[in-house]
Coordinates of C-alpha atoms in Angstrom, one line a residue:
X431 CA 20.4 -2.8 -7.7
X432 CA 17.1 -3.4 -5.8
X433 CA 18.9 -3.4 -2.5
X434 CA 21.1 -0.2 -3.2
X435 CA 17.8 1.6 -3.8
X436 CA 16.1 0.2 -1.1
X437 CA 19.4 1.0 1.2
X438 CA 19.2 4.6 -0.6
X439 CA 15.9 4.9 0.6
X440 CA 16.6 4.2 4.1
X441 CA 19.2 6.7 4.4
X442 CA 17.7 9.6 2.3
X443 CA 14.9 9.2 5.3
X444 CA 17.6 8.8 8.1
X445 CA 19.0 11.9 6.4
X446 CA 15.4 13.9 6.3
X447 CA 13.2 13.0 9.2
X448 CA 14.5 12.3 12.9
X449 CA 15.3 8.6 12.6
X450 CA 16.1 6.6 15.4
X451 CA 19.1 4.4 13.9
X452 CA 18.7 1.5 16.3
X453 CA 14.8 1.4 15.4
X454 CA 14.9 0.4 11.5
X455 CA 13.1 -2.8 10.8
X456 CA 12.5 -4.5 7.3
X457 CA 9.6 -6.7 6.8
X458 CA 8.8 -9.0 3.7
X459 CA 6.7 -11.2 2.6
X460 CA 7.6 -14.2 -0.5
X461 CA 9.9 -12.6 -2.3
X462 CA 10.1 -9.8 0.2
X463 CA 11.2 -11.9 2.6
X464 CA 13.8 -12.8 0.7
X465 CA 14.8 -9.0 0.1
X466 CA 15.0 -8.7 3.9
X467 CA 17.7 -11.4 4.1
X468 CA 19.2 -9.9 1.2
X469 CA 19.5 -6.7 2.9
X470 CA 20.7 -7.8 6.2
X471 CA 23.6 -9.4 4.6
X472 CA 24.4 -6.6 2.2
X473 CA 23.5 -3.3 4.7
X474 CA 23.9 -4.8 8.1
X475 CA 24.4 -1.5 9.4
X476 CA 21.2 0.0 8.4
X477 CA 18.9 -2.5 10.2
X478 CA 18.5 -3.4 13.9
X479 CA 16.2 -6.6 12.9
X480 CA 14.7 -8.2 9.7
X481 CA 11.3 -10.1 9.5
X482 CA 10.6 -12.7 7.0
X483 CA 7.2 -13.8 6.4
X484 CA 7.4 -17.4 4.1
X485 CA 10.3 -15.9 2.6
X486 CA 13.8 -17.6 2.3
X487 CA 17.7 -16.4 2.3
X488 CA 20.5 -17.6 0.4
X489 CA 21.2 -21.4 -0.9
X490 CA 24.7 -20.8 0.2
X491 CA 25.8 -19.6 3.4
X492 CA 28.5 -17.9 2.2
X493 CA 26.2 -15.7 -0.6
X494 CA 25.7 -13.5 2.6
X495 CA 28.7 -11.2 2.0
X496 CA 28.5 -9.5 5.2
X497 CA 26.7 -11.2 8.4
X498 CA 26.9 -9.2 11.3
X499 CA 24.4 -9.9 14.1
X500 CA 20.8 -8.7 14.6
X501 CA 17.2 -9.9 15.6
X502 CA 15.6 -11.8 13.0
X503 CA 12.3 -13.4 12.9
X504 CA 11.1 -15.7 10.4
X505 CA 7.1 -16.3 10.2
X506 CA 6.5 -19.8 7.9
X507 CA 3.3 -21.8 7.4
X508 CA 4.6 -25.6 7.5
X509 CA 1.9 -26.5 4.6
X510 CA 3.8 -23.8 2.5
X511 CA 3.7 -25.0 -1.0
X512 CA 5.1 -21.6 -2.5
X513 CA 8.4 -21.3 -0.5
X514 CA 8.6 -24.7 1.4
X515 CA 9.1 -24.7 5.3
X516 CA 11.4 -27.5 4.5
X517 CA 13.2 -26.1 1.5
X518 CA 13.7 -27.4 -2.0
X519 CA 17.1 -27.1 -3.2
X520 CA 16.6 -23.5 -4.6
X521 CA 16.4 -22.2 -1.0
X522 CA 16.6 -23.3 2.6
X523 CA 14.0 -24.2 4.5
X524 CA 12.9 -22.2 7.3
X525 CA 15.0 -23.7 10.5
X526 CA 18.0 -23.9 8.4
X527 CA 17.6 -20.2 7.5
X528 CA 17.2 -19.0 10.9
X529 CA 19.9 -21.7 12.4
X530 CA 22.2 -19.5 10.1
X531 CA 21.7 -16.7 11.5
X532 CA 21.3 -17.8 15.1
X533 CA 24.9 -18.9 14.4
X534 CA 25.9 -15.6 12.9
X535 CA 24.5 -14.3 16.3
X536 CA 26.3 -16.4 18.6
X537 CA 23.5 -17.4 20.0
X538 CA 23.5 -20.6 22.8
X539 CA 19.8 -21.6 23.5
X540 CA 17.4 -22.6 21.7
X541 CA 13.7 -23.1 23.2
X542 CA 10.5 -24.7 21.3
X543 CA 6.8 -23.6 23.0
X544 CA 4.4 -25.7 21.1
X545 CA 1.3 -23.7 20.5
X546 CA 2.7 -20.7 21.9
X547 CA 0.8 -18.1 19.5
X548 CA -2.3 -17.1 18.0
X549 CA -1.6 -15.8 14.6
X550 CA -4.3 -17.1 12.2
X551 CA -7.6 -15.8 13.0
X552 CA -9.8 -17.8 10.6
X553 CA -8.3 -21.2 9.6
X554 CA -8.9 -21.1 6.1
X555 CA -7.4 -19.6 3.1
X556 CA -7.8 -19.2 -0.7
X557 CA -5.5 -21.4 -2.2
X558 CA -5.4 -24.2 -5.3
X559 CA -6.8 -27.6 -5.3
X560 CA -5.3 -30.7 -6.5
X561 CA -6.8 -30.3 -9.8
X562 CA -5.6 -26.2 -10.3
X563 CA -8.9 -25.0 -9.3
X564 CA -8.8 -21.9 -6.9
X565 CA -10.9 -22.1 -3.9
X566 CA -11.1 -22.0 0.1
X567 CA -8.9 -24.7 1.8
X568 CA -8.8 -25.7 5.2
X569 CA -11.0 -28.4 7.5
X570 CA -14.8 -27.9 7.5
X571 CA -15.3 -27.3 11.1
X572 CA -13.2 -24.4 10.4
X573 CA -15.6 -23.0 7.2
X574 CA -18.6 -23.1 10.3
X575 CA -17.0 -21.5 13.3
X576 CA -14.1 -19.3 13.9
X577 CA -11.2 -21.0 15.7
X578 CA -9.4 -19.3 18.1
X579 CA -6.6 -21.9 19.1
X580 CA -3.3 -21.1 18.8
X581 CA -1.7 -22.7 15.8
X582 CA 2.1 -21.4 15.9
X583 CA 5.0 -23.0 17.5
X584 CA 7.7 -20.7 18.6
X585 CA 11.5 -21.2 18.5
X586 CA 13.6 -19.1 19.8
X587 CA 17.6 -18.8 20.1
X588 CA 18.8 -16.7 22.8
X589 CA 22.1 -15.8 24.8
X590 CA 23.5 -14.4 21.9
X591 CA 26.3 -11.9 21.4
X592 CA 25.4 -8.1 21.3
X593 CA 21.9 -9.0 23.1
X594 CA 20.6 -10.4 19.8
X595 CA 18.1 -13.0 19.0
X596 CA 16.4 -15.1 16.4
X597 CA 13.0 -16.8 16.3
X598 CA 10.8 -18.9 14.2
X599 CA 7.1 -18.9 14.3
X600 CA 5.7 -21.7 12.6
X601 CA 2.0 -21.9 11.7
X602 CA 0.8 -25.0 11.9
X603 CA -1.3 -25.9 8.6
X604 CA -0.8 -22.5 7.2
X605 CA 0.0 -22.1 3.3
X606 CA 2.2 -19.1 1.7
X607 CA -0.4 -16.5 2.6
X608 CA -1.6 -17.2 6.0
X609 CA -5.2 -14.9 7.1
X610 CA -3.6 -12.8 9.6
X611 CA -6.0 -10.1 9.9
X612 CA -7.3 -9.3 13.0
X613 CA -4.4 -10.7 14.9
X614 CA -1.8 -7.6 15.0
X615 CA 0.9 -9.7 13.2
X616 CA 2.8 -6.8 12.9
X617 CA 2.7 -5.4 16.4
X618 CA 3.8 -8.8 17.6
X619 CA 7.0 -9.1 15.5
X620 CA 7.8 -5.8 15.8
X621 CA 8.2 -6.7 19.6
X622 CA 10.2 -9.8 18.8
X623 CA 12.8 -7.8 17.1
X624 CA 13.0 -4.8 19.0

């Protein structure tokens, strides 16, 4: 019971330290992103918000046992070949995942802003080529120079119940493990879910 174990750790921290219960968040990458959604569904009373990077949620919305409004941020590369941005039948895509939470949160407004954020400093990544060999992926120009252009589209669902919100940060051209270093991703993400 991994979710129960993590809930126990949160409760133990709250009993031993001065933890503001309105400032507890969970963040996870890939399988950890799935776990963030699992925690939101099974222990929503413990968290103000969740951040999932390249993760997803239950196949069926009804599998979320106890959905309650909270701040949710999904960060996902649209070229992810491990957890597909558009889903694959085994898990919903990024848009479906956050749309479910927009419904849970009772959000009324959806706003998309292209090229809103610069989350990836170097626009090349380690990956596997079509022959199955490891190597660098990216445009040749990205190997020669650093690309400081904004590559991330943001979609915000707002006007929600209980002052909550839902966001999707779509990292264009990025795979499963974007190069976020030096861009304060965690700070930006936490600022969103506060």
